[in-house]
Amino acid sequence: MKKTFIMTFIVFLFWGANVDFANAEKIDTVDLNDVIQNISPELSEYPYSKVLDNGEILFFQSKEDYESYSPPSNYQPFSTGGYITKPEVISTKNASKLWIGYHSGTPEWRKVSSHVLTTNKTYSVNGSYKYKEFTLSTGFTHSVSVSSTFPADARRYSKLGVRGNFTFQHIKSTEYHYGTPTGRVTYYARAIRKDEYIDTAYQ
């Protein structure tokens, strides 16, 4: 395969000192080939070109290269300068009813027969979990659509606790430039919460 030349350019057209935007539709279009010839005459060796969604132009030296080129499957039009990152999940761990923390609706330990969460309030719970070398936040905020009552043993100190079902993922992120790895690889992790459970917890 012969060489492929990549170039990005922006053409500004000025029609006198004052631009009449009301008559903008009268501005003539500029032939792309003329622009290329004027700014880079040496590109005559690359007669085939494709304009990408992000404004970049790929120049090909042969018709074979031109017809065989297609963006990689993970190509994203909004990528910057042809650079994209492709995430790959390299390990996964599921946790069922994992302890998250105490509910903000019951900040103190109390001897009561029940705990109540009311509407029109935003509640939260703070928590974290270490997966691989990463410490991930498992906390979240929420509200309730109807008041909820949680029974408790009035003889014991209690408050509300929160558990959840999670999937933890260890992810490898590889950077590509038009489908070719650049050698830049990063690792990160994320916590995906699927369900949460609120219940009475005792001291």
Short mmCIF file of N, CA, C and O in Angstrom, two decimals, residues 58-135:
data_model
loop_
_atom_site.label_atom_id
_atom_site.label_comp_id
_atom_site.label_asym_id
_atom_site.label_seq_id
_atom_site.Cartn_x
_atom_site.Cartn_y
_atom_site.Cartn_z
N LEU A 58 -8.13 13.20 3.85
CA LEU A 58 -7.12 12.17 3.62
C LEU A 58 -6.80 12.15 2.13
O LEU A 58 -7.71 12.11 1.29
N PHE A 59 -5.51 12.19 1.78
CA PHE A 59 -5.07 12.17 0.40
C PHE A 59 -4.42 10.82 0.11
O PHE A 59 -3.61 10.33 0.90
N PHE A 60 -4.78 10.23 -1.03
CA PHE A 60 -4.29 8.91 -1.41
C PHE A 60 -3.52 9.01 -2.73
O PHE A 60 -3.91 9.73 -3.66
N GLN A 61 -2.47 8.22 -2.80
CA GLN A 61 -1.60 8.28 -3.97
C GLN A 61 -2.11 7.38 -5.09
O GLN A 61 -1.80 7.58 -6.26
N SER A 62 -2.92 6.39 -4.73
CA SER A 62 -3.42 5.48 -5.75
C SER A 62 -4.92 5.25 -5.58
O SER A 62 -5.47 5.41 -4.48
N LYS A 63 -5.56 4.87 -6.66
CA LYS A 63 -7.00 4.59 -6.61
C LYS A 63 -7.27 3.38 -5.73
O LYS A 63 -8.30 3.29 -5.07
N GLU A 64 -6.34 2.43 -5.70
CA GLU A 64 -6.49 1.23 -4.89
C GLU A 64 -6.57 1.59 -3.41
O GLU A 64 -7.43 1.08 -2.68
N ASP A 65 -5.67 2.49 -2.97
CA ASP A 65 -5.69 2.92 -1.57
C ASP A 65 -6.99 3.68 -1.26
O ASP A 65 -7.58 3.51 -0.20
N TYR A 66 -7.38 4.51 -2.19
CA TYR A 66 -8.59 5.32 -2.01
C TYR A 66 -9.82 4.43 -1.82
O TYR A 66 -10.63 4.63 -0.92
N GLU A 67 -9.96 3.42 -2.68
CA GLU A 67 -11.15 2.56 -2.64
C GLU A 67 -11.11 1.58 -1.48
O GLU A 67 -12.15 1.15 -0.99
N SER A 68 -9.92 1.21 -1.02
CA SER A 68 -9.82 0.22 0.06
C SER A 68 -9.94 0.84 1.45
O SER A 68 -10.16 0.13 2.43
N TYR A 69 -9.79 2.18 1.53
CA TYR A 69 -9.83 2.81 2.86
C TYR A 69 -11.25 2.87 3.40
O TYR A 69 -12.20 3.19 2.69
N SER A 70 -11.37 2.55 4.66
CA SER A 70 -12.63 2.75 5.39
C SER A 70 -12.27 3.03 6.84
O SER A 70 -11.32 2.44 7.36
N PRO A 71 -13.00 3.93 7.52
CA PRO A 71 -12.69 4.23 8.93
C PRO A 71 -12.77 2.97 9.77
O PRO A 71 -13.57 2.07 9.47
N PRO A 72 -11.96 2.84 10.82
CA PRO A 72 -12.04 1.67 11.71
C PRO A 72 -13.42 1.59 12.35
O PRO A 72 -14.15 2.58 12.44
N SER A 73 -13.79 0.39 12.80
CA SER A 73 -15.13 0.17 13.36
C SER A 73 -15.41 1.04 14.56
O SER A 73 -16.57 1.34 14.86
N ASN A 74 -14.38 1.48 15.27
CA ASN A 74 -14.58 2.32 16.45
C ASN A 74 -14.36 3.79 16.14
O ASN A 74 -14.19 4.59 17.04
N TYR A 75 -14.37 4.16 14.88
CA TYR A 75 -14.16 5.56 14.50
C TYR A 75 -15.33 6.41 14.96
O TYR A 75 -16.49 6.03 14.79
N GLN A 76 -15.02 7.55 15.54
CA GLN A 76 -16.04 8.46 16.03
C GLN A 76 -15.87 9.81 15.34
O GLN A 76 -14.80 10.41 15.40
N PRO A 77 -16.94 10.30 14.66
CA PRO A 77 -16.83 11.55 13.92
C PRO A 77 -16.40 12.73 14.78
O PRO A 77 -15.81 13.66 14.30
N PHE A 78 -16.73 12.70 16.10
CA PHE A 78 -16.41 13.83 16.96
C PHE A 78 -15.03 13.71 17.59
O PHE A 78 -14.68 14.51 18.45
N SER A 79 -14.25 12.74 17.19
CA SER A 79 -12.91 12.62 17.75
C SER A 79 -12.05 13.79 17.29
O SER A 79 -12.29 14.40 16.25
N THR A 80 -11.05 14.11 18.06
CA THR A 80 -10.20 15.26 17.77
C THR A 80 -8.99 14.84 16.95
O THR A 80 -8.18 14.04 17.40
N GLY A 81 -8.89 15.38 15.76
CA GLY A 81 -7.72 15.12 14.94
C GLY A 81 -7.51 13.66 14.60
O GLY A 81 -6.39 13.22 14.39
N GLY A 82 -8.57 12.89 14.54
CA GLY A 82 -8.46 11.48 14.21
C GLY A 82 -8.10 10.59 15.37
O GLY A 82 -7.93 9.39 15.21
N TYR A 83 -7.96 11.15 16.56
CA TYR A 83 -7.61 10.36 17.73
C TYR A 83 -8.87 9.87 18.43
O TYR A 83 -9.79 10.65 18.70
N ILE A 84 -8.92 8.60 18.73
CA ILE A 84 -10.02 8.02 19.50
C ILE A 84 -9.45 7.05 20.53
O ILE A 84 -8.29 6.64 20.43
N THR A 85 -10.23 6.73 21.53
CA THR A 85 -9.84 5.72 22.51
C THR A 85 -10.86 4.60 22.49
O THR A 85 -12.07 4.85 22.43
N LYS A 86 -10.37 3.40 22.53
CA LYS A 86 -11.24 2.22 22.50
C LYS A 86 -11.15 1.50 23.85
O LYS A 86 -10.09 0.97 24.20
N PRO A 87 -12.25 1.48 24.63
CA PRO A 87 -12.22 0.79 25.91
C PRO A 87 -12.43 -0.72 25.75
O PRO A 87 -13.17 -1.17 24.88
N GLU A 88 -11.76 -1.48 26.60
CA GLU A 88 -11.90 -2.93 26.60
C GLU A 88 -11.97 -3.43 28.04
O GLU A 88 -11.07 -3.18 28.84
N VAL A 89 -13.06 -4.10 28.38
CA VAL A 89 -13.22 -4.65 29.73
C VAL A 89 -12.34 -5.88 29.85
O VAL A 89 -12.52 -6.87 29.13
N ILE A 90 -11.38 -5.83 30.77
CA ILE A 90 -10.44 -6.95 30.90
C ILE A 90 -10.75 -7.84 32.10
O ILE A 90 -10.23 -8.94 32.21
N SER A 91 -11.58 -7.34 33.04
CA SER A 91 -12.02 -8.19 34.14
C SER A 91 -13.30 -7.61 34.74
O SER A 91 -13.54 -6.40 34.67
N THR A 92 -14.11 -8.49 35.32
CA THR A 92 -15.41 -8.10 35.87
C THR A 92 -15.64 -8.83 37.19
O THR A 92 -15.26 -9.99 37.34
N LYS A 93 -16.27 -8.14 38.12
CA LYS A 93 -16.64 -8.75 39.38
C LYS A 93 -18.04 -8.31 39.77
O LYS A 93 -18.36 -7.12 39.74
N ASN A 94 -18.91 -9.26 40.10
CA ASN A 94 -20.26 -8.96 40.55
C ASN A 94 -20.35 -9.10 42.07
O ASN A 94 -19.77 -10.01 42.65
N ALA A 95 -21.06 -8.17 42.68
CA ALA A 95 -21.24 -8.20 44.13
C ALA A 95 -22.71 -8.04 44.44
O ALA A 95 -23.36 -7.10 43.98
N SER A 96 -23.25 -8.96 45.21
CA SER A 96 -24.67 -8.95 45.56
C SER A 96 -24.88 -8.42 46.97
O SER A 96 -24.23 -8.86 47.91
N LYS A 97 -25.79 -7.46 47.12
CA LYS A 97 -26.13 -6.84 48.39
C LYS A 97 -24.88 -6.39 49.15
O LYS A 97 -24.72 -6.66 50.34
N LEU A 98 -24.03 -5.70 48.43
CA LEU A 98 -22.79 -5.16 49.00
C LEU A 98 -23.14 -4.00 49.93
O LEU A 98 -23.93 -3.11 49.57
N TRP A 99 -22.53 -3.97 51.11
CA TRP A 99 -22.76 -2.87 52.05
C TRP A 99 -22.21 -1.57 51.48
O TRP A 99 -21.06 -1.49 51.05
N ILE A 100 -23.07 -0.52 51.47
CA ILE A 100 -22.65 0.79 50.98
C ILE A 100 -22.39 1.74 52.13
O ILE A 100 -21.30 2.30 52.27
N GLY A 101 -23.39 1.95 52.98
CA GLY A 101 -23.22 2.85 54.11
C GLY A 101 -24.56 3.16 54.76
O GLY A 101 -25.61 2.58 54.42
N TYR A 102 -24.55 4.09 55.71
CA TYR A 102 -25.77 4.47 56.41
C TYR A 102 -26.51 5.58 55.66
O TYR A 102 -25.91 6.45 55.03
N HIS A 103 -27.81 5.53 55.74
CA HIS A 103 -28.69 6.44 55.01
C HIS A 103 -28.72 7.81 55.70
O HIS A 103 -28.79 7.91 56.92
N SER A 104 -28.73 8.89 54.89
CA SER A 104 -28.73 10.23 55.46
C SER A 104 -30.05 10.60 56.14
O SER A 104 -30.11 11.54 56.92
N GLY A 105 -31.08 9.81 55.86
CA GLY A 105 -32.37 10.08 56.50
C GLY A 105 -32.41 9.73 57.97
O GLY A 105 -33.32 10.16 58.69
N THR A 106 -31.43 8.98 58.43
CA THR A 106 -31.33 8.63 59.86
C THR A 106 -29.90 8.90 60.32
O THR A 106 -29.10 7.97 60.46
N PRO A 107 -29.56 10.14 60.57
CA PRO A 107 -28.17 10.50 60.90
C PRO A 107 -27.71 10.02 62.28
O PRO A 107 -26.51 9.93 62.54
N GLU A 108 -28.65 9.72 63.19
CA GLU A 108 -28.28 9.33 64.55
C GLU A 108 -28.84 7.96 64.90
O GLU A 108 -29.87 7.52 64.38
N TRP A 109 -28.11 7.29 65.81
CA TRP A 109 -28.62 6.04 66.36
C TRP A 109 -29.74 6.36 67.35
O TRP A 109 -29.58 7.20 68.22
N ARG A 110 -30.87 5.67 67.17
CA ARG A 110 -32.01 5.96 68.06
C ARG A 110 -32.74 4.66 68.39
O ARG A 110 -32.73 3.72 67.59
N LYS A 111 -33.38 4.66 69.56
CA LYS A 111 -34.27 3.55 69.93
C LYS A 111 -35.69 3.94 69.53
O LYS A 111 -36.36 4.71 70.23
N VAL A 112 -36.12 3.46 68.39
CA VAL A 112 -37.45 3.78 67.86
C VAL A 112 -38.08 2.51 67.30
O VAL A 112 -37.40 1.52 67.01
N SER A 113 -39.39 2.58 67.12
CA SER A 113 -40.10 1.42 66.57
C SER A 113 -40.12 1.41 65.05
O SER A 113 -40.45 0.40 64.43
N SER A 114 -39.75 2.54 64.45
CA SER A 114 -39.70 2.60 62.98
C SER A 114 -38.92 3.83 62.52
O SER A 114 -38.75 4.79 63.28
N HIS A 115 -38.46 3.79 61.29
CA HIS A 115 -37.80 4.92 60.63
C HIS A 115 -38.62 5.27 59.40
O HIS A 115 -39.10 4.40 58.67
N VAL A 116 -38.79 6.57 59.14
CA VAL A 116 -39.64 7.01 58.04
C VAL A 116 -38.85 7.91 57.09
O VAL A 116 -38.15 8.83 57.52
N LEU A 117 -39.00 7.62 55.80
CA LEU A 117 -38.46 8.48 54.76
C LEU A 117 -39.63 9.17 54.07
O LEU A 117 -40.57 8.52 53.61
N THR A 118 -39.60 10.49 54.02
CA THR A 118 -40.71 11.25 53.47
C THR A 118 -40.41 11.75 52.06
O THR A 118 -39.26 11.76 51.61
N THR A 119 -41.46 12.18 51.37
CA THR A 119 -41.32 12.69 50.01
C THR A 119 -40.77 14.12 50.04
O THR A 119 -40.66 14.75 51.09
N ASN A 120 -40.47 14.63 48.84
CA ASN A 120 -39.96 15.99 48.65
C ASN A 120 -38.63 16.24 49.37
O ASN A 120 -38.33 17.37 49.76
N LYS A 121 -37.87 15.18 49.53
CA LYS A 121 -36.54 15.31 50.12
C LYS A 121 -35.53 14.52 49.28
O LYS A 121 -35.87 13.50 48.67
N THR A 122 -34.32 15.00 49.26
CA THR A 122 -33.25 14.28 48.58
C THR A 122 -32.34 13.65 49.62
O THR A 122 -31.82 14.33 50.50
N TYR A 123 -32.19 12.35 49.52
CA TYR A 123 -31.37 11.60 50.47
C TYR A 123 -30.09 11.14 49.80
O TYR A 123 -29.97 11.13 48.56
N SER A 124 -29.15 10.75 50.63
CA SER A 124 -27.87 10.27 50.08
C SER A 124 -27.28 9.19 50.96
O SER A 124 -27.66 9.02 52.12
N VAL A 125 -26.32 8.48 50.37
CA VAL A 125 -25.55 7.50 51.12
C VAL A 125 -24.14 7.54 50.55
O VAL A 125 -23.95 7.65 49.33
N ASN A 126 -23.16 7.51 51.43
CA ASN A 126 -21.76 7.55 51.00
C ASN A 126 -21.10 6.20 51.22
O ASN A 126 -21.31 5.55 52.25
N GLY A 127 -20.31 5.79 50.26
CA GLY A 127 -19.61 4.52 50.37
C GLY A 127 -18.55 4.39 49.30
O GLY A 127 -18.52 5.14 48.32
N SER A 128 -17.66 3.44 49.49
CA SER A 128 -16.60 3.19 48.52
C SER A 128 -16.23 1.71 48.54
O SER A 128 -16.51 0.99 49.52
N TYR A 129 -15.61 1.27 47.46
CA TYR A 129 -15.20 -0.12 47.35
C TYR A 129 -13.91 -0.18 46.55
O TYR A 129 -13.78 0.49 45.51
N LYS A 130 -12.94 -0.95 47.02
CA LYS A 130 -11.67 -1.06 46.33
C LYS A 130 -11.69 -2.26 45.39
O LYS A 130 -11.90 -3.40 45.81
N TYR A 131 -11.50 -1.97 44.11
CA TYR A 131 -11.43 -3.02 43.10
C TYR A 131 -10.13 -2.86 42.33
O TYR A 131 -9.85 -1.80 41.77
N LYS A 132 -9.33 -3.91 42.29
CA LYS A 132 -7.98 -3.84 41.74
C LYS A 132 -7.22 -2.76 42.51
O LYS A 132 -7.24 -2.73 43.73
N GLU A 133 -6.59 -1.81 41.80
CA GLU A 133 -5.87 -0.75 42.50
C GLU A 133 -6.69 0.52 42.60
O GLU A 133 -6.17 1.58 42.98
N PHE A 134 -7.98 0.45 42.30
CA PHE A 134 -8.84 1.63 42.28
C PHE A 134 -9.84 1.61 43.43
O PHE A 134 -10.38 0.57 43.78
N THR A 135 -10.06 2.78 44.03
CA THR A 135 -11.09 2.94 45.04
C THR A 135 -12.27 3.66 44.39
O THR A 135 -12.16 4.81 43.97
#
